[in-house]
């Protein structure tokens, strides 16, 4: 099992920086949808299932994107936000 997880981790880290940013950005709509669906006029059970699925997708995109980016990619994204903030 540990070998499979390491293989997946190595494959994800082999993807490009741009792919990591896109995957990381996909977690935002999933988080929004996971809580916005609570306003829908559907049963409580359906809301629970939708929340479980959407929140799980958001977490998967978040951790997958961070794994693709790695430490250096994370620092690159963080510095980009700092530059943008200081330019304003």
PDB file of N, CA and C in Angstrom:
ATOM      1  N   UNK A   1       0.828  -1.195   0.000  1.00  0.00           N
ATOM      2  CA  UNK A   1       0.000   0.000   0.000  1.00  0.00           C
ATOM      3  C   UNK A   1       0.868   1.254   0.000  1.00  0.00           C
ATOM      4  N   UNK A   2       1.936   1.234   0.820  1.00  0.00           N
ATOM      5  CA  UNK A   2       2.814   2.392   0.903  1.00  0.00           C
ATOM      6  C   UNK A   2       3.493   2.647  -0.437  1.00  0.00           C
ATOM      7  N   UNK A   3       3.837   1.582  -1.143  1.00  0.00           N
ATOM      8  CA  UNK A   3       4.484   1.715  -2.451  1.00  0.00           C
ATOM      9  C   UNK A   3       3.546   2.355  -3.465  1.00  0.00           C
ATOM     10  N   UNK A   4       2.270   1.999  -3.404  1.00  0.00           N
ATOM     11  CA  UNK A   4       1.289   2.583  -4.325  1.00  0.00           C
ATOM     12  C   UNK A   4       1.149   4.076  -4.073  1.00  0.00           C
ATOM     13  N   UNK A   5       1.067   4.470  -2.799  1.00  0.00           N
ATOM     14  CA  UNK A   5       0.946   5.886  -2.463  1.00  0.00           C
ATOM     15  C   UNK A   5       2.176   6.674  -2.903  1.00  0.00           C
ATOM     16  N   UNK A   6       3.352   6.094  -2.748  1.00  0.00           N
ATOM     17  CA  UNK A   6       4.571   6.766  -3.201  1.00  0.00           C
ATOM     18  C   UNK A   6       4.601   6.900  -4.715  1.00  0.00           C
ATOM     19  N   UNK A   7       4.114   5.898  -5.428  1.00  0.00           N
ATOM     20  CA  UNK A   7       4.050   5.969  -6.887  1.00  0.00           C
ATOM     21  C   UNK A   7       3.113   7.082  -7.332  1.00  0.00           C
ATOM     22  N   UNK A   8       1.946   7.189  -6.681  1.00  0.00           N
ATOM     23  CA  UNK A   8       0.986   8.255  -7.010  1.00  0.00           C
ATOM     24  C   UNK A   8       1.587   9.624  -6.701  1.00  0.00           C
ATOM     25  N   UNK A   9       2.246   9.750  -5.560  1.00  0.00           N
ATOM     26  CA  UNK A   9       2.861  11.014  -5.171  1.00  0.00           C
ATOM     27  C   UNK A   9       3.924  11.429  -6.183  1.00  0.00           C
ATOM     28  N   UNK A  10       4.761  10.496  -6.600  1.00  0.00           N
ATOM     29  CA  UNK A  10       5.804  10.805  -7.577  1.00  0.00           C
ATOM     30  C   UNK A  10       5.216  11.193  -8.928  1.00  0.00           C
ATOM     31  N   UNK A  11       4.119  10.537  -9.335  1.00  0.00           N
ATOM     32  CA  UNK A  11       3.471  10.888 -10.596  1.00  0.00           C
ATOM     33  C   UNK A  11       2.895  12.298 -10.519  1.00  0.00           C
ATOM     34  N   UNK A  12       2.227  12.636  -9.400  1.00  0.00           N
ATOM     35  CA  UNK A  12       1.658  13.971  -9.241  1.00  0.00           C
ATOM     36  C   UNK A  12       2.747  15.043  -9.240  1.00  0.00           C
ATOM     37  N   UNK A  13       3.871  14.773  -8.587  1.00  0.00           N
ATOM     38  CA  UNK A  13       4.944  15.758  -8.539  1.00  0.00           C
ATOM     39  C   UNK A  13       5.609  15.942  -9.890  1.00  0.00           C
ATOM     40  N   UNK A  14       5.408  15.011 -10.794  1.00  0.00           N
ATOM     41  CA  UNK A  14       5.967  15.128 -12.131  1.00  0.00           C
ATOM     42  C   UNK A  14       5.153  16.033 -13.047  1.00  0.00           C
ATOM     43  N   UNK A  15       3.966  16.412 -12.613  1.00  0.00           N
ATOM     44  CA  UNK A  15       3.129  17.288 -13.437  1.00  0.00           C
ATOM     45  C   UNK A  15       3.623  18.727 -13.350  1.00  0.00           C
ATOM     46  N   UNK A  16       3.183  19.559 -14.269  1.00  0.00           N
ATOM     47  CA  UNK A  16       3.706  20.926 -14.365  1.00  0.00           C
ATOM     48  C   UNK A  16       3.139  21.852 -13.290  1.00  0.00           C
ATOM     49  N   UNK A  17       3.808  22.978 -13.134  1.00  0.00           N
ATOM     50  CA  UNK A  17       3.389  24.004 -12.184  1.00  0.00           C
ATOM     51  C   UNK A  17       1.994  24.510 -12.532  1.00  0.00           C
ATOM     52  N   UNK A  18       1.766  24.741 -13.817  1.00  0.00           N
ATOM     53  CA  UNK A  18       0.471  25.261 -14.266  1.00  0.00           C
ATOM     54  C   UNK A  18      -0.652  24.279 -13.927  1.00  0.00           C
ATOM     55  N   UNK A  19      -0.417  23.005 -14.114  1.00  0.00           N
ATOM     56  CA  UNK A  19      -1.416  21.993 -13.765  1.00  0.00           C
ATOM     57  C   UNK A  19      -1.718  22.042 -12.275  1.00  0.00           C
ATOM     58  N   UNK A  20      -0.689  22.208 -11.464  1.00  0.00           N
ATOM     59  CA  UNK A  20      -0.885  22.295 -10.016  1.00  0.00           C
ATOM     60  C   UNK A  20      -1.740  23.485  -9.611  1.00  0.00           C
ATOM     61  N   UNK A  21      -1.502  24.617 -10.263  1.00  0.00           N
ATOM     62  CA  UNK A  21      -2.290  25.816  -9.957  1.00  0.00           C
ATOM     63  C   UNK A  21      -3.747  25.611 -10.368  1.00  0.00           C
ATOM     64  N   UNK A  22      -3.971  24.993 -11.516  1.00  0.00           N
ATOM     65  CA  UNK A  22      -5.341  24.751 -11.982  1.00  0.00           C
ATOM     66  C   UNK A  22      -6.065  23.797 -11.036  1.00  0.00           C
ATOM     67  N   UNK A  23      -5.409  22.716 -10.654  1.00  0.00           N
ATOM     68  CA  UNK A  23      -6.021  21.751  -9.732  1.00  0.00           C
ATOM     69  C   UNK A  23      -6.300  22.410  -8.385  1.00  0.00           C
ATOM     70  N   UNK A  24      -5.363  23.215  -7.908  1.00  0.00           N
ATOM     71  CA  UNK A  24      -5.560  23.912  -6.641  1.00  0.00           C
ATOM     72  C   UNK A  24      -6.720  24.900  -6.733  1.00  0.00           C
ATOM     73  N   UNK A  25      -6.868  25.565  -7.868  1.00  0.00           N
ATOM     74  CA  UNK A  25      -7.966  26.527  -8.039  1.00  0.00           C
ATOM     75  C   UNK A  25      -9.321  25.836  -8.112  1.00  0.00           C
ATOM     76  N   UNK A  26      -9.355  24.583  -8.525  1.00  0.00           N
ATOM     77  CA  UNK A  26     -10.617  23.857  -8.604  1.00  0.00           C
ATOM     78  C   UNK A  26     -11.231  23.584  -7.232  1.00  0.00           C
ATOM     79  N   UNK A  27     -10.442  23.680  -6.174  1.00  0.00           N
ATOM     80  CA  UNK A  27     -11.007  23.429  -4.847  1.00  0.00           C
ATOM     81  C   UNK A  27     -11.933  24.564  -4.422  1.00  0.00           C
ATOM     82  N   UNK A  28     -11.728  25.773  -4.918  1.00  0.00           N
ATOM     83  CA  UNK A  28     -12.549  26.916  -4.509  1.00  0.00           C
ATOM     84  C   UNK A  28     -14.016  26.726  -4.908  1.00  0.00           C
ATOM     85  N   UNK A  29     -14.331  26.413  -6.191  1.00  0.00           N
ATOM     86  CA  UNK A  29     -15.750  26.212  -6.514  1.00  0.00           C
ATOM     87  C   UNK A  29     -16.376  25.034  -5.764  1.00  0.00           C
ATOM     88  N   UNK A  30     -15.576  24.005  -5.502  1.00  0.00           N
ATOM     89  CA  UNK A  30     -16.123  22.861  -4.758  1.00  0.00           C
ATOM     90  C   UNK A  30     -16.470  23.244  -3.326  1.00  0.00           C
ATOM     91  N   UNK A  31     -15.617  24.054  -2.692  1.00  0.00           N
ATOM     92  CA  UNK A  31     -15.938  24.538  -1.340  1.00  0.00           C
ATOM     93  C   UNK A  31     -17.209  25.395  -1.369  1.00  0.00           C
ATOM     94  N   UNK A  32     -17.301  26.275  -2.342  1.00  0.00           N
ATOM     95  CA  UNK A  32     -18.482  27.152  -2.440  1.00  0.00           C
ATOM     96  C   UNK A  32     -19.742  26.321  -2.649  1.00  0.00           C
ATOM     97  N   UNK A  33     -19.683  25.375  -3.581  1.00  0.00           N
ATOM     98  CA  UNK A  33     -20.852  24.534  -3.846  1.00  0.00           C
ATOM     99  C   UNK A  33     -21.214  23.645  -2.667  1.00  0.00           C
ATOM    100  N   UNK A  34     -20.209  23.191  -1.914  1.00  0.00           N
ATOM    101  CA  UNK A  34     -20.508  22.296  -0.796  1.00  0.00           C
ATOM    102  C   UNK A  34     -21.327  22.991   0.284  1.00  0.00           C
ATOM    103  N   UNK A  35     -21.151  24.284   0.433  1.00  0.00           N
ATOM    104  CA  UNK A  35     -21.947  25.000   1.430  1.00  0.00           C
ATOM    105  C   UNK A  35     -23.158  25.694   0.812  1.00  0.00           C
ATOM    106  N   UNK A  36     -23.081  26.092  -0.450  1.00  0.00           N
ATOM    107  CA  UNK A  36     -24.215  26.758  -1.097  1.00  0.00           C
ATOM    108  C   UNK A  36     -25.384  25.802  -1.317  1.00  0.00           C
ATOM    109  N   UNK A  37     -25.113  24.531  -1.487  1.00  0.00           N
ATOM    110  CA  UNK A  37     -26.200  23.574  -1.715  1.00  0.00           C
ATOM    111  C   UNK A  37     -27.120  23.442  -0.511  1.00  0.00           C
ATOM    112  N   UNK A  38     -26.689  23.926   0.651  1.00  0.00           N
ATOM    113  CA  UNK A  38     -27.546  23.876   1.835  1.00  0.00           C
ATOM    114  C   UNK A  38     -28.809  24.725   1.661  1.00  0.00           C
ATOM    115  N   UNK A  39     -28.771  25.686   0.741  1.00  0.00           N
ATOM    116  CA  UNK A  39     -29.931  26.550   0.503  1.00  0.00           C
ATOM    117  C   UNK A  39     -30.950  25.911  -0.445  1.00  0.00           C
ATOM    118  N   UNK A  40     -30.615  24.775  -1.032  1.00  0.00           N
ATOM    119  CA  UNK A  40     -31.535  24.120  -1.959  1.00  0.00           C
ATOM    120  C   UNK A  40     -32.706  23.491  -1.209  1.00  0.00           C
ATOM    121  N   UNK A  41     -33.888  23.503  -1.830  1.00  0.00           N
ATOM    122  CA  UNK A  41     -35.066  22.909  -1.171  1.00  0.00           C
ATOM    123  C   UNK A  41     -35.125  21.390  -1.398  1.00  0.00           C
ATOM    124  N   UNK A  42     -34.174  20.663  -0.843  1.00  0.00           N
ATOM    125  CA  UNK A  42     -34.133  19.208  -0.972  1.00  0.00           C
ATOM    126  C   UNK A  42     -34.047  18.596   0.422  1.00  0.00           C
ATOM    127  N   UNK A  43     -34.152  17.282   0.482  1.00  0.00           N
ATOM    128  CA  UNK A  43     -34.163  16.610   1.787  1.00  0.00           C
ATOM    129  C   UNK A  43     -32.813  16.734   2.492  1.00  0.00           C
ATOM    130  N   UNK A  44     -32.854  16.537   3.780  1.00  0.00           N
ATOM    131  CA  UNK A  44     -31.649  16.632   4.602  1.00  0.00           C
ATOM    132  C   UNK A  44     -30.640  15.556   4.203  1.00  0.00           C
ATOM    133  N   UNK A  45     -31.140  14.370   3.870  1.00  0.00           N
ATOM    134  CA  UNK A  45     -30.248  13.282   3.466  1.00  0.00           C
ATOM    135  C   UNK A  45     -29.506  13.637   2.182  1.00  0.00           C
ATOM    136  N   UNK A  46     -30.232  14.203   1.222  1.00  0.00           N
ATOM    137  CA  UNK A  46     -29.613  14.597  -0.042  1.00  0.00           C
ATOM    138  C   UNK A  46     -28.581  15.705   0.183  1.00  0.00           C
ATOM    139  N   UNK A  47     -28.893  16.622   1.076  1.00  0.00           N
ATOM    140  CA  UNK A  47     -27.937  17.689   1.401  1.00  0.00           C
ATOM    141  C   UNK A  47     -26.668  17.106   2.011  1.00  0.00           C
ATOM    142  N   UNK A  48     -26.839  16.138   2.882  1.00  0.00           N
ATOM    143  CA  UNK A  48     -25.683  15.492   3.510  1.00  0.00           C
ATOM    144  C   UNK A  48     -24.812  14.768   2.498  1.00  0.00           C
ATOM    145  N   UNK A  49     -25.452  14.063   1.570  1.00  0.00           N
ATOM    146  CA  UNK A  49     -24.701  13.348   0.532  1.00  0.00           C
ATOM    147  C   UNK A  49     -23.977  14.335  -0.368  1.00  0.00           C
ATOM    148  N   UNK A  50     -24.672  15.396  -0.796  1.00  0.00           N
ATOM    149  CA  UNK A  50     -24.033  16.409  -1.640  1.00  0.00           C
ATOM    150  C   UNK A  50     -22.867  17.077  -0.929  1.00  0.00           C
ATOM    151  N   UNK A  51     -23.053  17.398   0.339  1.00  0.00           N
ATOM    152  CA  UNK A  51     -21.969  18.031   1.090  1.00  0.00           C
ATOM    153  C   UNK A  51     -20.769  17.102   1.185  1.00  0.00           C
ATOM    154  N   UNK A  52     -21.017  15.831   1.490  1.00  0.00           N
ATOM    155  CA  UNK A  52     -19.939  14.845   1.607  1.00  0.00           C
ATOM    156  C   UNK A  52     -19.153  14.740   0.299  1.00  0.00           C
ATOM    157  N   UNK A  53     -19.857  14.658  -0.821  1.00  0.00           N
ATOM    158  CA  UNK A  53     -19.200  14.519  -2.124  1.00  0.00           C
ATOM    159  C   UNK A  53     -18.435  15.784  -2.492  1.00  0.00           C
ATOM    160  N   UNK A  54     -19.086  16.947  -2.399  1.00  0.00           N
ATOM    161  CA  UNK A  54     -18.449  18.196  -2.813  1.00  0.00           C
ATOM    162  C   UNK A  54     -17.293  18.593  -1.900  1.00  0.00           C
ATOM    163  N   UNK A  55     -17.461  18.399  -0.597  1.00  0.00           N
ATOM    164  CA  UNK A  55     -16.385  18.727   0.331  1.00  0.00           C
ATOM    165  C   UNK A  55     -15.203  17.774   0.135  1.00  0.00           C
ATOM    166  N   UNK A  56     -15.510  16.504  -0.124  1.00  0.00           N
ATOM    167  CA  UNK A  56     -14.452  15.541  -0.413  1.00  0.00           C
ATOM    168  C   UNK A  56     -13.690  15.890  -1.681  1.00  0.00           C
ATOM    169  N   UNK A  57     -14.409  16.320  -2.719  1.00  0.00           N
ATOM    170  CA  UNK A  57     -13.750  16.769  -3.950  1.00  0.00           C
ATOM    171  C   UNK A  57     -12.866  17.980  -3.686  1.00  0.00           C
ATOM    172  N   UNK A  58     -13.362  18.910  -2.887  1.00  0.00           N
ATOM    173  CA  UNK A  58     -12.584  20.111  -2.583  1.00  0.00           C
ATOM    174  C   UNK A  58     -11.283  19.743  -1.884  1.00  0.00           C
ATOM    175  N   UNK A  59     -11.360  18.870  -0.904  1.00  0.00           N
ATOM    176  CA  UNK A  59     -10.154  18.442  -0.193  1.00  0.00           C
ATOM    177  C   UNK A  59      -9.202  17.678  -1.116  1.00  0.00           C
ATOM    178  N   UNK A  60      -9.759  16.851  -1.986  1.00  0.00           N
ATOM    179  CA  UNK A  60      -8.928  16.103  -2.927  1.00  0.00           C
ATOM    180  C   UNK A  60      -8.197  17.050  -3.869  1.00  0.00           C
ATOM    181  N   UNK A  61      -8.903  18.045  -4.417  1.00  0.00           N
ATOM    182  CA  UNK A  61      -8.264  19.034  -5.286  1.00  0.00           C
ATOM    183  C   UNK A  61      -7.210  19.833  -4.515  1.00  0.00           C
ATOM    184  N   UNK A  62      -7.515  20.176  -3.283  1.00  0.00           N
ATOM    185  CA  UNK A  62      -6.582  20.963  -2.482  1.00  0.00           C
ATOM    186  C   UNK A  62      -5.280  20.204  -2.252  1.00  0.00           C
ATOM    187  N   UNK A  63      -5.380  18.991  -1.743  1.00  0.00           N
ATOM    188  CA  UNK A  63      -4.168  18.229  -1.440  1.00  0.00           C
ATOM    189  C   UNK A  63      -3.463  17.757  -2.702  1.00  0.00           C
ATOM    190  N   UNK A  64      -4.230  17.437  -3.744  1.00  0.00           N
ATOM    191  CA  UNK A  64      -3.616  17.052  -5.009  1.00  0.00           C
ATOM    192  C   UNK A  64      -2.842  18.209  -5.623  1.00  0.00           C
ATOM    193  N   UNK A  65      -3.432  19.402  -5.594  1.00  0.00           N
ATOM    194  CA  UNK A  65      -2.750  20.588  -6.121  1.00  0.00           C
ATOM    195  C   UNK A  65      -1.498  20.922  -5.345  1.00  0.00           C
ATOM    196  N   UNK A  66      -1.568  20.804  -4.031  1.00  0.00           N
ATOM    197  CA  UNK A  66      -0.381  21.070  -3.209  1.00  0.00           C
ATOM    198  C   UNK A  66       0.716  20.035  -3.456  1.00  0.00           C
ATOM    199  N   UNK A  67       0.312  18.794  -3.701  1.00  0.00           N
ATOM    200  CA  UNK A  67       1.301  17.759  -4.002  1.00  0.00           C
ATOM    201  C   UNK A  67       1.958  18.026  -5.354  1.00  0.00           C
ATOM    202  N   UNK A  68       1.186  18.455  -6.330  1.00  0.00           N
ATOM    203  CA  UNK A  68       1.744  18.769  -7.649  1.00  0.00           C
ATOM    204  C   UNK A  68       2.700  19.946  -7.545  1.00  0.00           C
ATOM    205  N   UNK A  69       2.290  20.983  -6.821  1.00  0.00           N
ATOM    206  CA  UNK A  69       3.133  22.175  -6.707  1.00  0.00           C
ATOM    207  C   UNK A  69       4.406  21.893  -5.930  1.00  0.00           C
ATOM    208  N   UNK A  70       4.294  21.182  -4.850  1.00  0.00           N
ATOM    209  CA  UNK A  70       5.455  20.941  -4.007  1.00  0.00           C
ATOM    210  C   UNK A  70       5.827  22.201  -3.239  1.00  0.00           C
ATOM    211  N   UNK A  71       6.930  22.152  -2.530  1.00  0.00           N
ATOM    212  CA  UNK A  71       7.361  23.268  -1.695  1.00  0.00           C
ATOM    213  C   UNK A  71       7.756  24.469  -2.547  1.00  0.00           C
ATOM    214  N   UNK A  72       8.521  24.234  -3.604  1.00  0.00           N
ATOM    215  CA  UNK A  72       8.983  25.341  -4.432  1.00  0.00           C
ATOM    216  C   UNK A  72       7.823  26.017  -5.171  1.00  0.00           C
ATOM    217  N   UNK A  73       6.893  25.227  -5.653  1.00  0.00           N
ATOM    218  CA  UNK A  73       5.727  25.789  -6.325  1.00  0.00           C
ATOM    219  C   UNK A  73       4.863  26.592  -5.376  1.00  0.00           C
ATOM    220  N   UNK A  74       4.724  26.103  -4.141  1.00  0.00           N
ATOM    221  CA  UNK A  74       3.960  26.824  -3.133  1.00  0.00           C
ATOM    222  C   UNK A  74       4.601  28.177  -2.852  1.00  0.00           C
ATOM    223  N   UNK A  75       5.925  28.196  -2.742  1.00  0.00           N
ATOM    224  CA  UNK A  75       6.629  29.460  -2.512  1.00  0.00           C
ATOM    225  C   UNK A  75       6.447  30.400  -3.697  1.00  0.00           C
ATOM    226  N   UNK A  76       6.424  29.840  -4.902  1.00  0.00           N
ATOM    227  CA  UNK A  76       6.239  30.649  -6.111  1.00  0.00           C
ATOM    228  C   UNK A  76       4.854  31.301  -6.135  1.00  0.00           C
ATOM    229  N   UNK A  77       3.826  30.533  -5.803  1.00  0.00           N
ATOM    230  CA  UNK A  77       2.461  31.075  -5.765  1.00  0.00           C
ATOM    231  C   UNK A  77       2.345  32.124  -4.666  1.00  0.00           C
ATOM    232  N   UNK A  78       2.920  31.842  -3.519  1.00  0.00           N
ATOM    233  CA  UNK A  78       2.862  32.774  -2.390  1.00  0.00           C
ATOM    234  C   UNK A  78       3.553  34.096  -2.739  1.00  0.00           C
ATOM    235  N   UNK A  79       4.709  34.033  -3.399  1.00  0.00           N
ATOM    236  CA  UNK A  79       5.418  35.264  -3.786  1.00  0.00           C
ATOM    237  C   UNK A  79       4.633  36.032  -4.842  1.00  0.00           C
ATOM    238  N   UNK A  80       3.911  35.309  -5.727  1.00  0.00           N
ATOM    239  CA  UNK A  80       3.098  35.988  -6.746  1.00  0.00           C
ATOM    240  C   UNK A  80       1.993  36.798  -6.080  1.00  0.00           C
ATOM    241  N   UNK A  81       1.340  36.222  -5.050  1.00  0.00           N
ATOM    242  CA  UNK A  81       0.297  36.954  -4.334  1.00  0.00           C
ATOM    243  C   UNK A  81       0.876  38.147  -3.573  1.00  0.00           C
ATOM    244  N   UNK A  82       2.063  37.996  -3.012  1.00  0.00           N
ATOM    245  CA  UNK A  82       2.688  39.112  -2.298  1.00  0.00           C
ATOM    246  C   UNK A  82       3.039  40.243  -3.254  1.00  0.00           C
ATOM    247  N   UNK A  83       3.556  39.902  -4.446  1.00  0.00           N
ATOM    248  CA  UNK A  83       3.875  40.930  -5.444  1.00  0.00           C
ATOM    249  C   UNK A  83       2.621  41.669  -5.880  1.00  0.00           C
ATOM    250  N   UNK A  84       1.569  40.923  -6.116  1.00  0.00           N
ATOM    251  CA  UNK A  84       0.323  41.522  -6.559  1.00  0.00           C
ATOM    252  C   UNK A  84      -0.241  42.449  -5.475  1.00  0.00           C
ATOM    253  N   UNK A  85      -0.124  42.035  -4.212  1.00  0.00           N
ATOM    254  CA  UNK A  85      -0.637  42.837  -3.107  1.00  0.00           C
ATOM    255  C   UNK A  85       0.182  44.116  -2.929  1.00  0.00           C
ATOM    256  N   UNK A  86       1.489  44.025  -3.089  1.00  0.00           N
ATOM    257  CA  UNK A  86       2.353  45.211  -2.916  1.00  0.00           C
ATOM    258  C   UNK A  86       2.207  46.182  -4.091  1.00  0.00           C
ATOM    259  N   UNK A  87       1.786  45.698  -5.267  1.00  0.00           N
ATOM    260  CA  UNK A  87       1.614  46.557  -6.426  1.00  0.00           C
ATOM    261  C   UNK A  87       0.376  47.451  -6.283  1.00  0.00           C
ATOM    262  N   UNK A  88      -0.565  47.018  -5.469  1.00  0.00           N
ATOM    263  CA  UNK A  88      -1.807  47.792  -5.309  1.00  0.00           C
ATOM    264  C   UNK A  88      -1.645  48.944  -4.407  1.00  0.00           C
TER     265      UNK A  88
END
